[in-house]
PDB file of C-alpha atoms in Angstrom:
ATOM      1  CA  MET A  29     -16.485  45.661  32.320  1.00  0.00           C
ATOM      2  CA  ALA A  30     -14.048  44.146  34.806  1.00  0.00           C
ATOM      3  CA  ARG A  31     -15.692  42.253  37.635  1.00  0.00           C
ATOM      4  CA  ILE A  32     -12.905  43.326  40.009  1.00  0.00           C
ATOM      5  CA  THR A  33     -11.269  46.743  39.611  1.00  0.00           C
ATOM      6  CA  PRO A  34      -7.533  46.544  38.889  1.00  0.00           C
ATOM      7  CA  LEU A  35      -5.219  48.596  41.067  1.00  0.00           C
ATOM      8  CA  THR A  36      -3.755  51.682  39.446  1.00  0.00           C
ATOM      9  CA  VAL A  37      -0.025  51.610  38.782  1.00  0.00           C
ATOM     10  CA  ASP A  38       0.459  53.981  41.734  1.00  0.00           C
ATOM     11  CA  GLU A  39      -1.452  51.592  44.025  1.00  0.00           C
ATOM     12  CA  LEU A  40       0.696  48.555  43.221  1.00  0.00           C
ATOM     13  CA  PRO A  41       2.474  47.278  46.351  1.00  0.00           C
ATOM     14  CA  GLU A  42       6.179  48.024  46.591  1.00  0.00           C
ATOM     15  CA  GLU A  43       6.967  44.329  46.995  1.00  0.00           C
ATOM     16  CA  LEU A  44       5.833  43.822  43.377  1.00  0.00           C
ATOM     17  CA  ALA A  45       8.343  46.354  42.022  1.00  0.00           C
ATOM     18  CA  PRO A  46      10.498  43.666  40.309  1.00  0.00           C
ATOM     19  CA  SER A  47       7.473  42.338  38.405  1.00  0.00           C
ATOM     20  CA  VAL A  48       6.344  45.849  37.518  1.00  0.00           C
ATOM     21  CA  GLU A  49       9.825  46.646  36.190  1.00  0.00           C
ATOM     22  CA  ALA A  50       9.792  43.484  34.078  1.00  0.00           C
ATOM     23  CA  TYR A  51       6.375  44.390  32.640  1.00  0.00           C
ATOM     24  CA  ASN A  52       7.594  47.925  31.934  1.00  0.00           C
ATOM     25  CA  LYS A  53      10.430  46.473  29.831  1.00  0.00           C
ATOM     26  CA  THR A  54       8.451  43.795  28.001  1.00  0.00           C
ATOM     27  CA  MET A  55       4.983  45.324  27.652  1.00  0.00           C
ATOM     28  CA  GLY A  56       5.310  49.018  28.423  1.00  0.00           C
ATOM     29  CA  GLY A  57       3.587  48.532  31.778  1.00  0.00           C
ATOM     30  CA  PRO A  58       1.818  45.941  33.906  1.00  0.00           C
ATOM     31  CA  PRO A  59      -1.268  44.464  32.201  1.00  0.00           C
ATOM     32  CA  ASN A  60      -4.690  44.719  33.783  1.00  0.00           C
ATOM     33  CA  SER A  61      -4.610  41.018  34.681  1.00  0.00           C
ATOM     34  CA  PHE A  62      -1.547  41.553  36.890  1.00  0.00           C
ATOM     35  CA  ARG A  63      -2.962  44.769  38.348  1.00  0.00           C
ATOM     36  CA  THR A  64      -6.040  42.820  39.482  1.00  0.00           C
ATOM     37  CA  MET A  65      -3.918  39.959  40.822  1.00  0.00           C
ATOM     38  CA  ALA A  66      -1.860  42.537  42.741  1.00  0.00           C
ATOM     39  CA  ARG A  67      -4.758  42.933  45.192  1.00  0.00           C
ATOM     40  CA  LYS A  68      -3.231  39.778  46.684  1.00  0.00           C
ATOM     41  CA  PRO A  69       0.500  40.565  46.453  1.00  0.00           C
ATOM     42  CA  LYS A  70       1.698  37.108  47.490  1.00  0.00           C
ATOM     43  CA  ILE A  71      -0.339  35.518  44.682  1.00  0.00           C
ATOM     44  CA  ALA A  72       0.897  38.107  42.177  1.00  0.00           C
ATOM     45  CA  ALA A  73       4.511  37.606  43.299  1.00  0.00           C
ATOM     46  CA  ALA A  74       4.220  33.818  43.083  1.00  0.00           C
ATOM     47  CA  TYR A  75       2.657  34.075  39.626  1.00  0.00           C
ATOM     48  CA  GLY A  76       5.440  36.440  38.522  1.00  0.00           C
ATOM     49  CA  ALA A  77       8.120  34.118  39.897  1.00  0.00           C
ATOM     50  CA  LEU A  78       6.612  31.103  38.114  1.00  0.00           C
ATOM     51  CA  GLN A  79       6.282  33.028  34.847  1.00  0.00           C
ATOM     52  CA  LYS A  80       9.905  34.160  35.161  1.00  0.00           C
ATOM     53  CA  ALA A  81      11.135  30.638  35.975  1.00  0.00           C
ATOM     54  CA  ILE A  82       9.332  29.225  32.957  1.00  0.00           C
ATOM     55  CA  GLY A  83      10.622  31.993  30.709  1.00  0.00           C
ATOM     56  CA  MET A  84      14.223  31.496  31.853  1.00  0.00           C
ATOM     57  CA  SER A  85      13.964  27.727  31.311  1.00  0.00           C
ATOM     58  CA  LEU A  86      12.641  27.775  27.762  1.00  0.00           C
ATOM     59  CA  THR A  87      14.569  26.386  24.842  1.00  0.00           C
ATOM     60  CA  ILE A  88      11.544  26.051  22.539  1.00  0.00           C
ATOM     61  CA  ALA A  89      11.020  28.959  20.156  1.00  0.00           C
ATOM     62  CA  PRO A  90       8.937  31.790  21.643  1.00  0.00           C
ATOM     63  CA  GLU A  91       6.851  31.820  18.461  1.00  0.00           C
ATOM     64  CA  LEU A  92       5.823  28.205  19.040  1.00  0.00           C
ATOM     65  CA  ARG A  93       5.019  28.944  22.676  1.00  0.00           C
ATOM     66  CA  PHE A  94       2.700  31.799  21.714  1.00  0.00           C
ATOM     67  CA  MET A  95       1.101  29.902  18.817  1.00  0.00           C
ATOM     68  CA  MET A  96       0.313  27.136  21.298  1.00  0.00           C
ATOM     69  CA  PHE A  97      -1.046  29.704  23.774  1.00  0.00           C
ATOM     70  CA  LEU A  98      -3.224  31.285  21.081  1.00  0.00           C
ATOM     71  CA  LEU A  99      -4.798  27.959  20.110  1.00  0.00           C
ATOM     72  CA  GLN A 100      -5.182  27.011  23.779  1.00  0.00           C
ATOM     73  CA  SER A 101      -6.852  30.343  24.530  1.00  0.00           C
ATOM     74  CA  GLN A 102      -9.199  29.976  21.591  1.00  0.00           C
ATOM     75  CA  ASN A 103     -10.047  26.430  22.673  1.00  0.00           C
ATOM     76  CA  ASN A 104     -10.790  27.748  26.174  1.00  0.00           C
ATOM     77  CA  GLY A 105     -12.649  30.799  24.852  1.00  0.00           C
ATOM     78  CA  CYS A 106     -10.442  33.405  26.571  1.00  0.00           C
ATOM     79  CA  LEU A 107     -10.596  36.517  24.372  1.00  0.00           C
ATOM     80  CA  TYR A 108      -8.153  38.430  26.595  1.00  0.00           C
ATOM     81  CA  CYS A 109      -5.431  35.781  26.246  1.00  0.00           C
ATOM     82  CA  GLN A 110      -6.076  35.398  22.524  1.00  0.00           C
ATOM     83  CA  ALA A 111      -5.421  39.123  22.147  1.00  0.00           C
ATOM     84  CA  HIS A 112      -2.207  39.035  24.167  1.00  0.00           C
ATOM     85  CA  SER A 113      -0.821  35.977  22.380  1.00  0.00           C
ATOM     86  CA  VAL A 114      -1.576  37.289  18.887  1.00  0.00           C
ATOM     87  CA  SER A 115      -0.059  40.647  19.873  1.00  0.00           C
ATOM     88  CA  PHE A 116       3.172  38.885  20.780  1.00  0.00           C
ATOM     89  CA  LEU A 117       3.189  36.961  17.506  1.00  0.00           C
ATOM     90  CA  ALA A 118       2.447  40.039  15.387  1.00  0.00           C
ATOM     91  CA  LYS A 119       4.892  42.346  17.159  1.00  0.00           C
ATOM     92  CA  ASN A 120       7.596  40.567  19.160  1.00  0.00           C
ATOM     93  CA  GLY A 121       7.450  37.282  17.266  1.00  0.00           C
ATOM     94  CA  ASN A 122       7.661  39.000  13.903  1.00  0.00           C
ATOM     95  CA  MET A 123       5.205  36.460  12.500  1.00  0.00           C
ATOM     96  CA  SER A 124       3.626  37.372   9.198  1.00  0.00           C
ATOM     97  CA  GLU A 125      -0.075  38.144   8.992  1.00  0.00           C
ATOM     98  CA  GLU A 126      -0.288  35.293   6.491  1.00  0.00           C
ATOM     99  CA  LYS A 127       1.042  32.755   8.986  1.00  0.00           C
ATOM    100  CA  ILE A 128      -1.156  34.095  11.796  1.00  0.00           C
ATOM    101  CA  ALA A 129      -4.205  33.824   9.525  1.00  0.00           C
ATOM    102  CA  ALA A 130      -3.212  30.260   8.588  1.00  0.00           C
ATOM    103  CA  LEU A 131      -2.722  29.146  12.192  1.00  0.00           C
ATOM    104  CA  TRP A 132      -6.047  27.325  12.320  1.00  0.00           C
ATOM    105  CA  ASP A 133      -5.052  25.460   9.137  1.00  0.00           C
ATOM    106  CA  TYR A 134      -1.689  24.419  10.573  1.00  0.00           C
ATOM    107  CA  GLU A 135      -2.241  20.765   9.621  1.00  0.00           C
ATOM    108  CA  THR A 136      -2.362  21.532   5.882  1.00  0.00           C
ATOM    109  CA  SER A 137      -0.594  24.882   5.476  1.00  0.00           C
ATOM    110  CA  ASP A 138       2.934  24.863   4.031  1.00  0.00           C
ATOM    111  CA  LEU A 139       3.791  27.696   6.440  1.00  0.00           C
ATOM    112  CA  PHE A 140       4.144  25.266   9.356  1.00  0.00           C
ATOM    113  CA  THR A 141       6.856  22.734  10.077  1.00  0.00           C
ATOM    114  CA  GLU A 142       6.176  19.213  11.299  1.00  0.00           C
ATOM    115  CA  SER A 143       7.557  20.147  14.719  1.00  0.00           C
ATOM    116  CA  GLU A 144       5.154  23.110  14.928  1.00  0.00           C
ATOM    117  CA  ARG A 145       2.261  20.852  13.910  1.00  0.00           C
ATOM    118  CA  ALA A 146       3.116  18.394  16.689  1.00  0.00           C
ATOM    119  CA  GLY A 147       3.257  21.220  19.252  1.00  0.00           C
ATOM    120  CA  LEU A 148       0.004  22.793  18.084  1.00  0.00           C
ATOM    121  CA  ARG A 149      -1.799  19.438  18.102  1.00  0.00           C
ATOM    122  CA  PHE A 150      -0.550  18.939  21.637  1.00  0.00           C
ATOM    123  CA  ALA A 151      -1.779  22.386  22.732  1.00  0.00           C
ATOM    124  CA  LEU A 152      -5.299  21.611  21.525  1.00  0.00           C
ATOM    125  CA  ALA A 153      -5.285  18.188  23.182  1.00  0.00           C
ATOM    126  CA  VAL A 154      -4.061  19.570  26.518  1.00  0.00           C
ATOM    127  CA  SER A 155      -6.588  22.417  26.502  1.00  0.00           C
ATOM    128  CA  SER A 156      -9.545  20.129  25.771  1.00  0.00           C
ATOM    129  CA  ARG A 157     -11.819  19.190  28.647  1.00  0.00           C
ATOM    130  CA  PRO A 158     -11.330  16.503  29.663  1.00  0.00           C
ATOM    131  CA  ASN A 159      -7.634  16.634  28.809  1.00  0.00           C
ATOM    132  CA  ALA A 160      -7.192  14.702  25.561  1.00  0.00           C
ATOM    133  CA  ALA A 161      -3.380  14.340  25.529  1.00  0.00           C
ATOM    134  CA  THR A 162      -2.394  10.769  24.712  1.00  0.00           C
ATOM    135  CA  ASP A 163       0.737   8.642  24.613  1.00  0.00           C
ATOM    136  CA  ALA A 164       0.618   9.084  20.832  1.00  0.00           C
ATOM    137  CA  ASP A 165       0.823  12.876  21.275  1.00  0.00           C
ATOM    138  CA  PHE A 166       3.951  12.449  23.412  1.00  0.00           C
ATOM    139  CA  ASP A 167       5.454  10.047  20.843  1.00  0.00           C
ATOM    140  CA  ALA A 168       4.844  12.639  18.116  1.00  0.00           C
ATOM    141  CA  LEU A 169       6.479  15.366  20.209  1.00  0.00           C
ATOM    142  CA  LYS A 170       9.502  13.164  20.935  1.00  0.00           C
ATOM    143  CA  GLU A 171      10.220  13.009  17.204  1.00  0.00           C
ATOM    144  CA  HIS A 172      11.028  16.737  17.313  1.00  0.00           C
ATOM    145  CA  PHE A 173      11.653  17.735  20.934  1.00  0.00           C
ATOM    146  CA  SER A 174      13.627  16.478  23.914  1.00  0.00           C
ATOM    147  CA  GLU A 175      11.842  15.351  27.067  1.00  0.00           C
ATOM    148  CA  ASP A 176      13.060  18.534  28.767  1.00  0.00           C
ATOM    149  CA  GLN A 177      11.426  20.611  26.018  1.00  0.00           C
ATOM    150  CA  ILE A 178       8.176  18.688  26.430  1.00  0.00           C
ATOM    151  CA  VAL A 179       8.263  19.562  30.134  1.00  0.00           C
ATOM    152  CA  GLU A 180       8.646  23.213  29.054  1.00  0.00           C
ATOM    153  CA  MET A 181       5.565  22.895  26.837  1.00  0.00           C
ATOM    154  CA  VAL A 182       3.469  21.405  29.628  1.00  0.00           C
ATOM    155  CA  ALA A 183       4.613  24.190  31.971  1.00  0.00           C
ATOM    156  CA  CYS A 184       3.658  26.839  29.395  1.00  0.00           C
ATOM    157  CA  LEU A 185       0.266  25.263  28.777  1.00  0.00           C
ATOM    158  CA  SER A 186      -0.367  24.880  32.512  1.00  0.00           C
ATOM    159  CA  ILE A 187       0.258  28.546  33.262  1.00  0.00           C
ATOM    160  CA  GLY A 188      -1.751  29.318  30.122  1.00  0.00           C
ATOM    161  CA  SER A 189      -4.726  27.484  31.640  1.00  0.00           C
ATOM    162  CA  PHE A 190      -4.335  29.586  34.793  1.00  0.00           C
ATOM    163  CA  LEU A 191      -4.339  32.786  32.718  1.00  0.00           C
ATOM    164  CA  ASN A 192      -7.324  31.665  30.625  1.00  0.00           C
ATOM    165  CA  THR A 193      -9.302  30.939  33.791  1.00  0.00           C
ATOM    166  CA  TRP A 194      -8.173  34.124  35.542  1.00  0.00           C
ATOM    167  CA  ASN A 195      -8.878  36.570  32.721  1.00  0.00           C
ATOM    168  CA  ASP A 196     -12.085  35.055  31.433  1.00  0.00           C
ATOM    169  CA  THR A 197     -13.551  34.748  34.945  1.00  0.00           C
ATOM    170  CA  MET A 198     -12.496  38.259  35.990  1.00  0.00           C
ATOM    171  CA  ALA A 199     -13.595  39.762  32.633  1.00  0.00           C
ATOM    172  CA  THR A 200     -10.240  41.554  32.655  1.00  0.00           C
ATOM    173  CA  VAL A 201     -10.417  44.752  30.602  1.00  0.00           C
ATOM    174  CA  LEU A 202      -8.241  44.384  27.523  1.00  0.00           C
ATOM    175  CA  GLU A 203      -5.529  46.970  26.895  1.00  0.00           C
ATOM    176  CA  GLU A 204      -6.121  49.025  23.750  1.00  0.00           C
ATOM    177  CA  GLY A 205      -2.944  48.013  21.912  1.00  0.00           C
ATOM    178  CA  SER A 206      -3.643  44.296  22.252  1.00  0.00           C
ATOM    179  CA  ALA A 207      -7.295  44.797  21.332  1.00  0.00           C
ATOM    180  CA  THR A 208      -6.389  46.641  18.136  1.00  0.00           C
ATOM    181  CA  THR A 209      -3.872  43.958  17.120  1.00  0.00           C
ATOM    182  CA  ALA A 210      -6.390  41.208  17.860  1.00  0.00           C
ATOM    183  CA  GLU A 211      -9.096  42.907  15.804  1.00  0.00           C
ATOM    184  CA  ALA A 212      -6.695  43.234  12.864  1.00  0.00           C
ATOM    185  CA  ASN A 213      -5.430  39.644  13.034  1.00  0.00           C
ATOM    186  CA  LEU A 214      -8.349  37.671  14.483  1.00  0.00           C
ATOM    187  CA  GLY A 215     -11.414  39.743  13.580  1.00  0.00           C
ATOM    188  CA  ALA A 216     -12.050  37.728  10.412  1.00  0.00           C
ATOM    189  CA  ARG A 217     -12.278  34.631  12.628  1.00  0.00           C
ATOM    190  CA  GLY A 218     -14.969  36.272  14.748  1.00  0.00           C
ATOM    191  CA  TRP A 219     -12.795  37.627  17.579  1.00  0.00           C
ATOM    192  CA  THR A 220     -14.412  40.520  19.458  1.00  0.00           C
ATOM    193  CA  ARG A 221     -13.577  42.376  22.620  1.00  0.00           C
ATOM    194  CA  GLY A 222     -16.597  40.715  24.198  1.00  0.00           C
ATOM    195  CA  LYS A 223     -16.851  41.316  27.926  1.00  0.00           C
ATOM    196  CA  HIS A 224     -13.223  42.515  28.054  1.00  0.00           C
ATOM    197  CA  VAL A 225     -14.005  46.213  27.480  1.00  0.00           C
TER     198      VAL A 225
END
């Protein structure tokens, strides 16, 4: 059960209309995490603007971004964010169930490229506490990505940490579609709805 009640769609402040419209196009409506954040419209607007700026700046493949977010979210224990990232991969990313299931074996699976392996390694290092990213991780990334793309990755992982903290702390109620996709794709790995019901 959510620790803070999200606003209903009708209660969302008018100043957040651009973000709501964007969520309507990409997700069919604003997620519960945003509807809770909307209690403080300036925070919600700033979050939306940062998310939009990152999204418009990306040149790395969206699939890699969401694979990194999924591993980061698992490393941080955020069930809500795991569900949203795997939903993107299964639906919007058109990633096969086989590749999703093999994600945790990315180091040895033939389904992953060396560039994906470098990015996924980096995601786990960055999401460790304390942060375990090393110069060697950056050297490995530079074999496959430009410095600008590495900045993109750090931006994605940084906002991912914000979302992991936000949703896990708030016990944000998970939307049914994402929960169903997560159960189908992550249930064998022990994923449950947990406190996000």
